[in-house]
């Protein structure tokens, strides 16, 4: 299966390296700066470099594209990729708004093409083990989840993490992980409460998000671009507890009722294999991160942002 990589930033470097480790064929890369695309191609032994993502999408040999642009460009690029007949793996957060995400998914459905949010955490073997342990009743009924992801990042209005048009802010970039984990383990919350501070660029600098469920279960989540909270998660049940050791979004160790389980860090390889297997099987979505899963998380993120006074409608 031949891949095309759109964008050449840090995440594109990390994922492309793991694509090659997983045995994937990366045929092409694009960047708005052709010299960056050429350098990226040279570094990874990629055959074709393009100075515009539209040129990459016009390449008839590319079967799957990995969209690694900032969030603010996902909607435009994913729609163009689907219209070009390409299967798509799109970085998280999937879109700036629920409406954009719905349009992207409807386009994939209408084209009968594979589309998946790159929520690699769901393919981590230890996260899968945690879910299986919970489903088997090893910690009883889950009553509380605590999860944090935060680090200090100097403010600059031109930095993608702070720029509104790029989809900057703590919640979309970091909070998506704790929220997605809670959705995975507890489902869709019945109540969302959020509080945070805003940067001069009108994106959230940090956020506390409380997700509540009708049965009394709840999640205490945080994300921050101004404080180093670390990236840990704890799941507490009526009969025990589970800890996802930092980094909770790609743990190499989890502790289930006092027993530690470890794995080697294989990064994004599990996700890449899942995409290739899904496309080969003729699927349009992967059962571990379905289109509805993505929309459910987007709705929670959008509501949390609304309560903090952040809206990305018209930000692009």
PDB file of C-alpha atoms in Angstrom:
ATOM      1  CA  UNK A   1       0.000   0.000   0.000  1.00  0.00           C
ATOM      2  CA  UNK A   2       1.504   3.316  -1.076  1.00  0.00           C
ATOM      3  CA  UNK A   3       1.284   6.288   1.285  1.00  0.00           C
ATOM      4  CA  UNK A   4       1.511  10.021   0.781  1.00  0.00           C
ATOM      5  CA  UNK A   5       2.398  12.303   3.703  1.00  0.00           C
ATOM      6  CA  UNK A   6       0.932  15.816   3.731  1.00  0.00           C
ATOM      7  CA  UNK A   7       3.029  18.278   5.799  1.00  0.00           C
ATOM      8  CA  UNK A   8       6.537  17.928   7.176  1.00  0.00           C
ATOM      9  CA  UNK A   9       6.329  19.048  10.812  1.00  0.00           C
ATOM     10  CA  UNK A  10       7.375  17.191  13.929  1.00  0.00           C
ATOM     11  CA  UNK A  11       4.423  14.794  14.010  1.00  0.00           C
ATOM     12  CA  UNK A  12       4.943  13.958  10.323  1.00  0.00           C
ATOM     13  CA  UNK A  13       8.573  13.048  11.061  1.00  0.00           C
ATOM     14  CA  UNK A  14       7.622  10.799  13.986  1.00  0.00           C
ATOM     15  CA  UNK A  15       4.789   9.008  12.200  1.00  0.00           C
ATOM     16  CA  UNK A  16       6.705   8.566   8.935  1.00  0.00           C
ATOM     17  CA  UNK A  17       9.603   6.983  10.813  1.00  0.00           C
ATOM     18  CA  UNK A  18       7.165   4.498  12.351  1.00  0.00           C
ATOM     19  CA  UNK A  19       5.475   3.889   8.993  1.00  0.00           C
ATOM     20  CA  UNK A  20       8.800   2.664   7.661  1.00  0.00           C
ATOM     21  CA  UNK A  21       9.395   0.523  10.770  1.00  0.00           C
ATOM     22  CA  UNK A  22       5.956  -1.022  10.232  1.00  0.00           C
ATOM     23  CA  UNK A  23       6.919  -1.924   6.663  1.00  0.00           C
ATOM     24  CA  UNK A  24       4.705   0.644   4.952  1.00  0.00           C
ATOM     25  CA  UNK A  25       5.691   2.130   1.593  1.00  0.00           C
ATOM     26  CA  UNK A  26       5.875   5.930   1.769  1.00  0.00           C
ATOM     27  CA  UNK A  27       5.852   7.051  -1.852  1.00  0.00           C
ATOM     28  CA  UNK A  28       5.334  10.809  -1.649  1.00  0.00           C
ATOM     29  CA  UNK A  29       5.441  13.842   0.624  1.00  0.00           C
ATOM     30  CA  UNK A  30       4.198  17.406   0.197  1.00  0.00           C
ATOM     31  CA  UNK A  31       4.886  20.741   1.841  1.00  0.00           C
ATOM     32  CA  UNK A  32       4.068  24.319   0.948  1.00  0.00           C
ATOM     33  CA  UNK A  33       7.843  24.777   0.906  1.00  0.00           C
ATOM     34  CA  UNK A  34       9.194  22.443  -1.771  1.00  0.00           C
ATOM     35  CA  UNK A  35      12.666  22.513  -0.226  1.00  0.00           C
ATOM     36  CA  UNK A  36      11.219  21.159   3.026  1.00  0.00           C
ATOM     37  CA  UNK A  37       9.443  18.417   1.097  1.00  0.00           C
ATOM     38  CA  UNK A  38      12.641  17.535  -0.729  1.00  0.00           C
ATOM     39  CA  UNK A  39      14.666  17.436   2.483  1.00  0.00           C
ATOM     40  CA  UNK A  40      11.996  15.297   4.177  1.00  0.00           C
ATOM     41  CA  UNK A  41      12.001  12.938   1.189  1.00  0.00           C
ATOM     42  CA  UNK A  42      15.776  12.688   1.277  1.00  0.00           C
ATOM     43  CA  UNK A  43      15.799  11.947   5.013  1.00  0.00           C
ATOM     44  CA  UNK A  44      13.304   9.103   4.699  1.00  0.00           C
ATOM     45  CA  UNK A  45      14.171   7.761   1.260  1.00  0.00           C
ATOM     46  CA  UNK A  46      10.861   8.903  -0.223  1.00  0.00           C
ATOM     47  CA  UNK A  47      10.691   8.850  -4.004  1.00  0.00           C
ATOM     48  CA  UNK A  48       8.480  11.869  -4.745  1.00  0.00           C
ATOM     49  CA  UNK A  49       8.339  15.372  -3.228  1.00  0.00           C
ATOM     50  CA  UNK A  50       5.659  17.958  -4.013  1.00  0.00           C
ATOM     51  CA  UNK A  51       5.356  21.663  -3.224  1.00  0.00           C
ATOM     52  CA  UNK A  52       1.559  21.535  -3.005  1.00  0.00           C
ATOM     53  CA  UNK A  53      -0.668  18.888  -1.433  1.00  0.00           C
ATOM     54  CA  UNK A  54      -2.931  19.046  -4.493  1.00  0.00           C
ATOM     55  CA  UNK A  55      -0.064  17.758  -6.628  1.00  0.00           C
ATOM     56  CA  UNK A  56       0.404  14.845  -4.243  1.00  0.00           C
ATOM     57  CA  UNK A  57      -3.328  14.091  -4.391  1.00  0.00           C
ATOM     58  CA  UNK A  58      -3.131  14.083  -8.183  1.00  0.00           C
ATOM     59  CA  UNK A  59      -0.499  11.326  -8.053  1.00  0.00           C
ATOM     60  CA  UNK A  60      -2.369   8.205  -9.232  1.00  0.00           C
ATOM     61  CA  UNK A  61      -0.003   5.870  -7.380  1.00  0.00           C
ATOM     62  CA  UNK A  62      -0.799   7.231  -3.901  1.00  0.00           C
ATOM     63  CA  UNK A  63      -3.467   5.083  -2.219  1.00  0.00           C
ATOM     64  CA  UNK A  64      -3.558   6.414   1.348  1.00  0.00           C
ATOM     65  CA  UNK A  65      -2.691   9.876   2.625  1.00  0.00           C
ATOM     66  CA  UNK A  66      -1.629  10.823   6.116  1.00  0.00           C
ATOM     67  CA  UNK A  67      -2.743  14.376   6.919  1.00  0.00           C
ATOM     68  CA  UNK A  68      -0.277  15.897   9.392  1.00  0.00           C
ATOM     69  CA  UNK A  69      -1.155  19.570   8.945  1.00  0.00           C
ATOM     70  CA  UNK A  70      -2.317  21.763  11.858  1.00  0.00           C
ATOM     71  CA  UNK A  71      -5.966  21.160  12.836  1.00  0.00           C
ATOM     72  CA  UNK A  72      -7.121  24.272  11.038  1.00  0.00           C
ATOM     73  CA  UNK A  73      -6.262  22.740   7.665  1.00  0.00           C
ATOM     74  CA  UNK A  74      -7.718  19.267   8.235  1.00  0.00           C
ATOM     75  CA  UNK A  75     -11.155  20.052   6.844  1.00  0.00           C
ATOM     76  CA  UNK A  76      -9.880  21.472   3.552  1.00  0.00           C
ATOM     77  CA  UNK A  77      -7.173  18.854   2.986  1.00  0.00           C
ATOM     78  CA  UNK A  78      -9.256  15.819   3.947  1.00  0.00           C
ATOM     79  CA  UNK A  79     -12.131  16.843   1.676  1.00  0.00           C
ATOM     80  CA  UNK A  80      -9.694  17.344  -1.205  1.00  0.00           C
ATOM     81  CA  UNK A  81      -8.078  13.965  -0.531  1.00  0.00           C
ATOM     82  CA  UNK A  82     -11.418  12.167  -0.497  1.00  0.00           C
ATOM     83  CA  UNK A  83     -12.496  13.965  -3.674  1.00  0.00           C
ATOM     84  CA  UNK A  84      -9.244  12.710  -5.236  1.00  0.00           C
ATOM     85  CA  UNK A  85     -10.200   9.135  -4.339  1.00  0.00           C
ATOM     86  CA  UNK A  86      -7.648   8.675  -1.557  1.00  0.00           C
ATOM     87  CA  UNK A  87      -8.103   6.834   1.724  1.00  0.00           C
ATOM     88  CA  UNK A  88      -7.209   9.082   4.671  1.00  0.00           C
ATOM     89  CA  UNK A  89      -5.597   8.950   8.089  1.00  0.00           C
ATOM     90  CA  UNK A  90      -6.093  12.404   9.663  1.00  0.00           C
ATOM     91  CA  UNK A  91      -4.295  13.696  12.735  1.00  0.00           C
ATOM     92  CA  UNK A  92      -6.171  14.636  15.876  1.00  0.00           C
ATOM     93  CA  UNK A  93      -7.932  16.738  16.810  1.00  0.00           C
ATOM     94  CA  UNK A  94      -9.909  15.653  13.769  1.00  0.00           C
ATOM     95  CA  UNK A  95     -11.359  19.087  12.974  1.00  0.00           C
ATOM     96  CA  UNK A  96     -11.946  22.540  14.438  1.00  0.00           C
ATOM     97  CA  UNK A  97     -15.704  22.051  14.769  1.00  0.00           C
ATOM     98  CA  UNK A  98     -18.293  19.296  14.891  1.00  0.00           C
ATOM     99  CA  UNK A  99     -19.822  20.644  11.673  1.00  0.00           C
ATOM    100  CA  UNK A 100     -16.495  20.306   9.850  1.00  0.00           C
ATOM    101  CA  UNK A 101     -16.026  16.777  11.185  1.00  0.00           C
ATOM    102  CA  UNK A 102     -19.512  15.775  10.067  1.00  0.00           C
ATOM    103  CA  UNK A 103     -18.850  17.074   6.553  1.00  0.00           C
ATOM    104  CA  UNK A 104     -15.564  15.162   6.347  1.00  0.00           C
ATOM    105  CA  UNK A 105     -17.245  11.942   7.431  1.00  0.00           C
ATOM    106  CA  UNK A 106     -20.191  12.401   5.085  1.00  0.00           C
ATOM    107  CA  UNK A 107     -17.766  12.917   2.200  1.00  0.00           C
ATOM    108  CA  UNK A 108     -15.942   9.666   3.057  1.00  0.00           C
ATOM    109  CA  UNK A 109     -19.272   7.858   3.259  1.00  0.00           C
ATOM    110  CA  UNK A 110     -20.413   9.215  -0.103  1.00  0.00           C
ATOM    111  CA  UNK A 111     -17.094   8.254  -1.727  1.00  0.00           C
ATOM    112  CA  UNK A 112     -16.984   4.853   0.012  1.00  0.00           C
ATOM    113  CA  UNK A 113     -13.431   5.587   1.180  1.00  0.00           C
ATOM    114  CA  UNK A 114     -11.589   4.839   4.403  1.00  0.00           C
ATOM    115  CA  UNK A 115     -11.224   7.742   6.832  1.00  0.00           C
ATOM    116  CA  UNK A 116      -9.866   7.572  10.373  1.00  0.00           C
ATOM    117  CA  UNK A 117      -8.805   9.991  13.067  1.00  0.00           C
ATOM    118  CA  UNK A 118      -5.230   9.235  14.119  1.00  0.00           C
ATOM    119  CA  UNK A 119      -6.123   8.417  17.732  1.00  0.00           C
ATOM    120  CA  UNK A 120      -3.142   6.072  18.097  1.00  0.00           C
ATOM    121  CA  UNK A 121      -3.826   5.535  21.811  1.00  0.00           C
ATOM    122  CA  UNK A 122      -6.675   3.144  20.998  1.00  0.00           C
ATOM    123  CA  UNK A 123      -4.262   0.822  19.201  1.00  0.00           C
ATOM    124  CA  UNK A 124      -1.688   0.709  22.014  1.00  0.00           C
ATOM    125  CA  UNK A 125      -1.630  -2.903  23.318  1.00  0.00           C
ATOM    126  CA  UNK A 126      -1.611  -1.798  26.962  1.00  0.00           C
ATOM    127  CA  UNK A 127      -4.591   0.519  26.481  1.00  0.00           C
ATOM    128  CA  UNK A 128      -6.392  -2.399  24.856  1.00  0.00           C
ATOM    129  CA  UNK A 129      -5.410  -4.533  27.870  1.00  0.00           C
ATOM    130  CA  UNK A 130      -6.826  -1.891  30.210  1.00  0.00           C
ATOM    131  CA  UNK A 131     -10.135  -1.873  28.351  1.00  0.00           C
ATOM    132  CA  UNK A 132     -10.287  -5.675  28.420  1.00  0.00           C
ATOM    133  CA  UNK A 133      -9.544  -5.704  32.165  1.00  0.00           C
ATOM    134  CA  UNK A 134     -12.386  -3.259  32.792  1.00  0.00           C
ATOM    135  CA  UNK A 135     -14.782  -5.223  30.600  1.00  0.00           C
ATOM    136  CA  UNK A 136     -13.812  -8.385  32.517  1.00  0.00           C
ATOM    137  CA  UNK A 137     -14.721  -6.695  35.810  1.00  0.00           C
ATOM    138  CA  UNK A 138     -11.198  -6.737  37.233  1.00  0.00           C
ATOM    139  CA  UNK A 139     -11.646  -3.364  38.970  1.00  0.00           C
ATOM    140  CA  UNK A 140     -15.424  -3.587  39.365  1.00  0.00           C
ATOM    141  CA  UNK A 141     -17.583  -0.713  38.192  1.00  0.00           C
ATOM    142  CA  UNK A 142     -15.596   2.310  37.072  1.00  0.00           C
ATOM    143  CA  UNK A 143     -16.492   5.280  39.259  1.00  0.00           C
ATOM    144  CA  UNK A 144     -13.806   7.835  38.491  1.00  0.00           C
ATOM    145  CA  UNK A 145     -11.155   8.689  35.921  1.00  0.00           C
ATOM    146  CA  UNK A 146      -8.401  11.237  36.497  1.00  0.00           C
ATOM    147  CA  UNK A 147      -6.258  12.186  33.523  1.00  0.00           C
ATOM    148  CA  UNK A 148      -3.933  15.074  32.753  1.00  0.00           C
ATOM    149  CA  UNK A 149      -1.785  16.222  29.857  1.00  0.00           C
ATOM    150  CA  UNK A 150       0.119  19.452  30.097  1.00  0.00           C
ATOM    151  CA  UNK A 151       3.464  21.110  29.517  1.00  0.00           C
ATOM    152  CA  UNK A 152       4.861  24.642  29.429  1.00  0.00           C
ATOM    153  CA  UNK A 153       5.012  26.147  25.959  1.00  0.00           C
ATOM    154  CA  UNK A 154       6.162  29.761  25.574  1.00  0.00           C
ATOM    155  CA  UNK A 155       3.503  32.009  24.109  1.00  0.00           C
ATOM    156  CA  UNK A 156       3.921  33.332  20.580  1.00  0.00           C
ATOM    157  CA  UNK A 157       0.990  34.436  18.471  1.00  0.00           C
ATOM    158  CA  UNK A 158       2.624  32.894  15.390  1.00  0.00           C
ATOM    159  CA  UNK A 159       3.126  29.473  17.004  1.00  0.00           C
ATOM    160  CA  UNK A 160       0.640  26.854  15.808  1.00  0.00           C
ATOM    161  CA  UNK A 161      -0.154  25.842  19.403  1.00  0.00           C
ATOM    162  CA  UNK A 162      -1.313  29.392  20.127  1.00  0.00           C
ATOM    163  CA  UNK A 163      -2.671  30.479  16.724  1.00  0.00           C
ATOM    164  CA  UNK A 164      -6.451  30.282  16.459  1.00  0.00           C
ATOM    165  CA  UNK A 165      -6.533  29.773  12.676  1.00  0.00           C
ATOM    166  CA  UNK A 166      -4.266  26.731  13.125  1.00  0.00           C
ATOM    167  CA  UNK A 167      -6.574  25.244  15.757  1.00  0.00           C
ATOM    168  CA  UNK A 168      -4.260  26.110  18.631  1.00  0.00           C
ATOM    169  CA  UNK A 169      -5.087  25.835  22.313  1.00  0.00           C
ATOM    170  CA  UNK A 170      -4.709  23.244  25.034  1.00  0.00           C
ATOM    171  CA  UNK A 171      -8.016  21.436  24.576  1.00  0.00           C
ATOM    172  CA  UNK A 172      -7.800  20.515  20.900  1.00  0.00           C
ATOM    173  CA  UNK A 173      -4.110  19.650  21.007  1.00  0.00           C
ATOM    174  CA  UNK A 174      -3.778  17.977  24.416  1.00  0.00           C
ATOM    175  CA  UNK A 175      -7.197  17.655  26.035  1.00  0.00           C
ATOM    176  CA  UNK A 176      -8.368  15.432  23.209  1.00  0.00           C
ATOM    177  CA  UNK A 177      -6.381  12.566  24.791  1.00  0.00           C
ATOM    178  CA  UNK A 178      -7.953  12.553  28.295  1.00  0.00           C
ATOM    179  CA  UNK A 179     -11.401  13.180  26.801  1.00  0.00           C
ATOM    180  CA  UNK A 180     -11.024  10.369  24.244  1.00  0.00           C
ATOM    181  CA  UNK A 181      -9.806   7.956  26.946  1.00  0.00           C
ATOM    182  CA  UNK A 182     -12.834   8.753  29.100  1.00  0.00           C
ATOM    183  CA  UNK A 183     -15.176   8.250  26.151  1.00  0.00           C
ATOM    184  CA  UNK A 184     -13.493   4.922  25.421  1.00  0.00           C
ATOM    185  CA  UNK A 185     -13.952   3.622  28.956  1.00  0.00           C
ATOM    186  CA  UNK A 186     -17.160   5.306  30.163  1.00  0.00           C
ATOM    187  CA  UNK A 187     -18.949   6.306  26.976  1.00  0.00           C
ATOM    188  CA  UNK A 188     -20.600   9.627  26.151  1.00  0.00           C
ATOM    189  CA  UNK A 189     -21.046  11.866  29.226  1.00  0.00           C
ATOM    190  CA  UNK A 190     -24.436  13.270  30.132  1.00  0.00           C
ATOM    191  CA  UNK A 191     -22.939  16.504  31.491  1.00  0.00           C
ATOM    192  CA  UNK A 192     -19.856  18.512  30.490  1.00  0.00           C
ATOM    193  CA  UNK A 193     -18.416  21.268  32.682  1.00  0.00           C
ATOM    194  CA  UNK A 194     -15.264  23.203  31.784  1.00  0.00           C
ATOM    195  CA  UNK A 195     -13.209  26.048  33.177  1.00  0.00           C
ATOM    196  CA  UNK A 196      -9.987  27.527  31.871  1.00  0.00           C
ATOM    197  CA  UNK A 197      -7.965  30.588  30.942  1.00  0.00           C
ATOM    198  CA  UNK A 198      -7.578  32.213  27.542  1.00  0.00           C
ATOM    199  CA  UNK A 199      -4.467  33.344  25.716  1.00  0.00           C
ATOM    200  CA  UNK A 200      -4.320  36.723  23.891  1.00  0.00           C
ATOM    201  CA  UNK A 201      -5.054  34.819  20.663  1.00  0.00           C
ATOM    202  CA  UNK A 202      -8.452  33.713  22.074  1.00  0.00           C
ATOM    203  CA  UNK A 203      -7.544  30.050  22.440  1.00  0.00           C
ATOM    204  CA  UNK A 204      -7.500  28.220  25.764  1.00  0.00           C
ATOM    205  CA  UNK A 205      -4.175  28.194  27.617  1.00  0.00           C
ATOM    206  CA  UNK A 206      -5.353  25.546  30.063  1.00  0.00           C
ATOM    207  CA  UNK A 207      -8.560  23.786  30.981  1.00  0.00           C
ATOM    208  CA  UNK A 208     -10.187  21.688  33.649  1.00  0.00           C
ATOM    209  CA  UNK A 209     -12.924  19.459  32.253  1.00  0.00           C
ATOM    210  CA  UNK A 210     -15.440  17.567  34.379  1.00  0.00           C
ATOM    211  CA  UNK A 211     -17.432  14.843  32.644  1.00  0.00           C
ATOM    212  CA  UNK A 212     -20.406  13.400  34.519  1.00  0.00           C
ATOM    213  CA  UNK A 213     -22.554  10.327  33.927  1.00  0.00           C
ATOM    214  CA  UNK A 214     -26.102   9.501  35.026  1.00  0.00           C
ATOM    215  CA  UNK A 215     -24.906   6.604  37.207  1.00  0.00           C
ATOM    216  CA  UNK A 216     -22.672   8.949  39.223  1.00  0.00           C
ATOM    217  CA  UNK A 217     -19.408   8.030  37.537  1.00  0.00           C
ATOM    218  CA  UNK A 218     -17.261  11.002  36.591  1.00  0.00           C
ATOM    219  CA  UNK A 219     -13.950  12.115  35.106  1.00  0.00           C
ATOM    220  CA  UNK A 220     -11.627  14.885  36.298  1.00  0.00           C
ATOM    221  CA  UNK A 221      -9.499  15.936  33.340  1.00  0.00           C
ATOM    222  CA  UNK A 222      -6.986  18.683  32.695  1.00  0.00           C
ATOM    223  CA  UNK A 223      -4.830  20.004  29.889  1.00  0.00           C
ATOM    224  CA  UNK A 224      -2.373  22.872  29.849  1.00  0.00           C
ATOM    225  CA  UNK A 225       0.099  24.784  27.715  1.00  0.00           C
ATOM    226  CA  UNK A 226       1.276  26.831  30.710  1.00  0.00           C
ATOM    227  CA  UNK A 227       1.938  24.201  33.403  1.00  0.00           C
ATOM    228  CA  UNK A 228       3.816  20.915  33.363  1.00  0.00           C
ATOM    229  CA  UNK A 229       1.140  18.559  34.673  1.00  0.00           C
ATOM    230  CA  UNK A 230       2.640  15.470  33.102  1.00  0.00           C
ATOM    231  CA  UNK A 231       0.521  12.958  31.229  1.00  0.00           C
ATOM    232  CA  UNK A 232      -0.904  10.340  33.557  1.00  0.00           C
ATOM    233  CA  UNK A 233      -4.249   8.648  34.011  1.00  0.00           C
ATOM    234  CA  UNK A 234      -5.886   6.741  36.846  1.00  0.00           C
ATOM    235  CA  UNK A 235      -9.061   4.688  36.610  1.00  0.00           C
ATOM    236  CA  UNK A 236     -10.760   3.862  39.921  1.00  0.00           C
ATOM    237  CA  UNK A 237     -13.387   1.171  40.240  1.00  0.00           C
ATOM    238  CA  UNK A 238     -15.387  -0.369  43.061  1.00  0.00           C
ATOM    239  CA  UNK A 239     -12.942  -3.294  43.311  1.00  0.00           C
ATOM    240  CA  UNK A 240      -9.608  -1.805  42.305  1.00  0.00           C
ATOM    241  CA  UNK A 241      -7.705   0.689  40.204  1.00  0.00           C
ATOM    242  CA  UNK A 242      -5.585   1.052  37.093  1.00  0.00           C
ATOM    243  CA  UNK A 243      -2.773   3.510  36.456  1.00  0.00           C
ATOM    244  CA  UNK A 244      -1.567   4.474  32.987  1.00  0.00           C
ATOM    245  CA  UNK A 245       2.007   5.580  33.484  1.00  0.00           C
ATOM    246  CA  UNK A 246       3.229   8.766  31.768  1.00  0.00           C
ATOM    247  CA  UNK A 247       2.688   9.164  28.859  1.00  0.00           C
ATOM    248  CA  UNK A 248      -0.919   8.047  29.183  1.00  0.00           C
ATOM    249  CA  UNK A 249      -1.504   8.531  25.454  1.00  0.00           C
ATOM    250  CA  UNK A 250       1.196   5.945  24.599  1.00  0.00           C
ATOM    251  CA  UNK A 251       1.970   4.018  27.797  1.00  0.00           C
ATOM    252  CA  UNK A 252       4.742   1.449  27.980  1.00  0.00           C
ATOM    253  CA  UNK A 253       3.587   0.514  31.491  1.00  0.00           C
ATOM    254  CA  UNK A 254       0.222   0.165  33.207  1.00  0.00           C
ATOM    255  CA  UNK A 255      -0.522  -1.000  36.731  1.00  0.00           C
ATOM    256  CA  UNK A 256      -3.692  -3.068  37.170  1.00  0.00           C
ATOM    257  CA  UNK A 257      -4.585  -3.756  40.800  1.00  0.00           C
ATOM    258  CA  UNK A 258      -0.949  -3.414  41.825  1.00  0.00           C
ATOM    259  CA  UNK A 259       0.485  -5.582  39.045  1.00  0.00           C
ATOM    260  CA  UNK A 260       2.648  -3.827  36.465  1.00  0.00           C
ATOM    261  CA  UNK A 261       2.437  -4.750  32.788  1.00  0.00           C
ATOM    262  CA  UNK A 262       4.992  -3.414  30.304  1.00  0.00           C
ATOM    263  CA  UNK A 263       5.673  -3.380  26.563  1.00  0.00           C
ATOM    264  CA  UNK A 264       8.310  -1.997  24.239  1.00  0.00           C
ATOM    265  CA  UNK A 265       7.448   1.373  22.713  1.00  0.00           C
ATOM    266  CA  UNK A 266       6.326   0.759  19.123  1.00  0.00           C
ATOM    267  CA  UNK A 267       4.937   4.245  18.685  1.00  0.00           C
ATOM    268  CA  UNK A 268       2.540   4.649  15.783  1.00  0.00           C
ATOM    269  CA  UNK A 269       3.201   1.251  14.202  1.00  0.00           C
ATOM    270  CA  UNK A 270       0.021  -0.392  15.550  1.00  0.00           C
ATOM    271  CA  UNK A 271      -2.078   2.424  14.112  1.00  0.00           C
ATOM    272  CA  UNK A 272      -0.392   2.229  10.703  1.00  0.00           C
ATOM    273  CA  UNK A 273      -0.950  -1.521  10.495  1.00  0.00           C
ATOM    274  CA  UNK A 274      -4.591  -1.032  11.481  1.00  0.00           C
ATOM    275  CA  UNK A 275      -5.106   1.438   8.633  1.00  0.00           C
ATOM    276  CA  UNK A 276      -3.529  -0.868   6.075  1.00  0.00           C
ATOM    277  CA  UNK A 277      -5.531  -3.869   7.310  1.00  0.00           C
ATOM    278  CA  UNK A 278      -8.769  -1.860   7.228  1.00  0.00           C
ATOM    279  CA  UNK A 279      -8.193  -0.570   3.698  1.00  0.00           C
ATOM    280  CA  UNK A 280      -7.164  -4.032   2.491  1.00  0.00           C
ATOM    281  CA  UNK A 281     -10.383  -5.443   3.945  1.00  0.00           C
ATOM    282  CA  UNK A 282     -12.470  -2.833   2.136  1.00  0.00           C
ATOM    283  CA  UNK A 283     -13.571  -1.065   5.331  1.00  0.00           C
ATOM    284  CA  UNK A 284     -14.421   2.628   5.427  1.00  0.00           C
ATOM    285  CA  UNK A 285     -13.865   2.948   9.182  1.00  0.00           C
ATOM    286  CA  UNK A 286     -11.946   1.057  11.848  1.00  0.00           C
ATOM    287  CA  UNK A 287     -13.938  -0.529  14.699  1.00  0.00           C
ATOM    288  CA  UNK A 288     -11.501   0.791  17.335  1.00  0.00           C
ATOM    289  CA  UNK A 289     -12.064   4.430  16.367  1.00  0.00           C
ATOM    290  CA  UNK A 290     -15.262   4.691  14.374  1.00  0.00           C
ATOM    291  CA  UNK A 291     -16.648   7.834  12.785  1.00  0.00           C
ATOM    292  CA  UNK A 292     -19.226   8.046  15.574  1.00  0.00           C
ATOM    293  CA  UNK A 293     -16.460   7.744  18.211  1.00  0.00           C
ATOM    294  CA  UNK A 294     -14.708  10.715  16.613  1.00  0.00           C
ATOM    295  CA  UNK A 295     -17.901  12.785  16.465  1.00  0.00           C
ATOM    296  CA  UNK A 296     -18.781  11.990  20.085  1.00  0.00           C
ATOM    297  CA  UNK A 297     -15.397  13.245  21.285  1.00  0.00           C
ATOM    298  CA  UNK A 298     -15.620  16.312  19.030  1.00  0.00           C
ATOM    299  CA  UNK A 299     -19.002  17.195  20.552  1.00  0.00           C
ATOM    300  CA  UNK A 300     -17.557  17.028  24.067  1.00  0.00           C
ATOM    301  CA  UNK A 301     -14.530  19.122  23.092  1.00  0.00           C
ATOM    302  CA  UNK A 302     -16.698  21.719  21.363  1.00  0.00           C
ATOM    303  CA  UNK A 303     -18.999  22.022  24.372  1.00  0.00           C
ATOM    304  CA  UNK A 304     -16.052  22.386  26.765  1.00  0.00           C
ATOM    305  CA  UNK A 305     -14.571  25.091  24.537  1.00  0.00           C
ATOM    306  CA  UNK A 306     -17.935  26.867  24.278  1.00  0.00           C
ATOM    307  CA  UNK A 307     -18.136  27.075  28.062  1.00  0.00           C
ATOM    308  CA  UNK A 308     -14.654  28.644  28.144  1.00  0.00           C
ATOM    309  CA  UNK A 309     -15.599  31.207  25.498  1.00  0.00           C
ATOM    310  CA  UNK A 310     -13.628  29.642  22.629  1.00  0.00           C
ATOM    311  CA  UNK A 311     -15.149  29.181  19.184  1.00  0.00           C
ATOM    312  CA  UNK A 312     -13.323  28.102  16.048  1.00  0.00           C
ATOM    313  CA  UNK A 313     -16.251  28.758  13.722  1.00  0.00           C
ATOM    314  CA  UNK A 314     -14.889  30.917  10.921  1.00  0.00           C
ATOM    315  CA  UNK A 315     -11.323  30.731  12.312  1.00  0.00           C
ATOM    316  CA  UNK A 316      -9.843  29.188   9.165  1.00  0.00           C
TER     317      UNK A 316
END
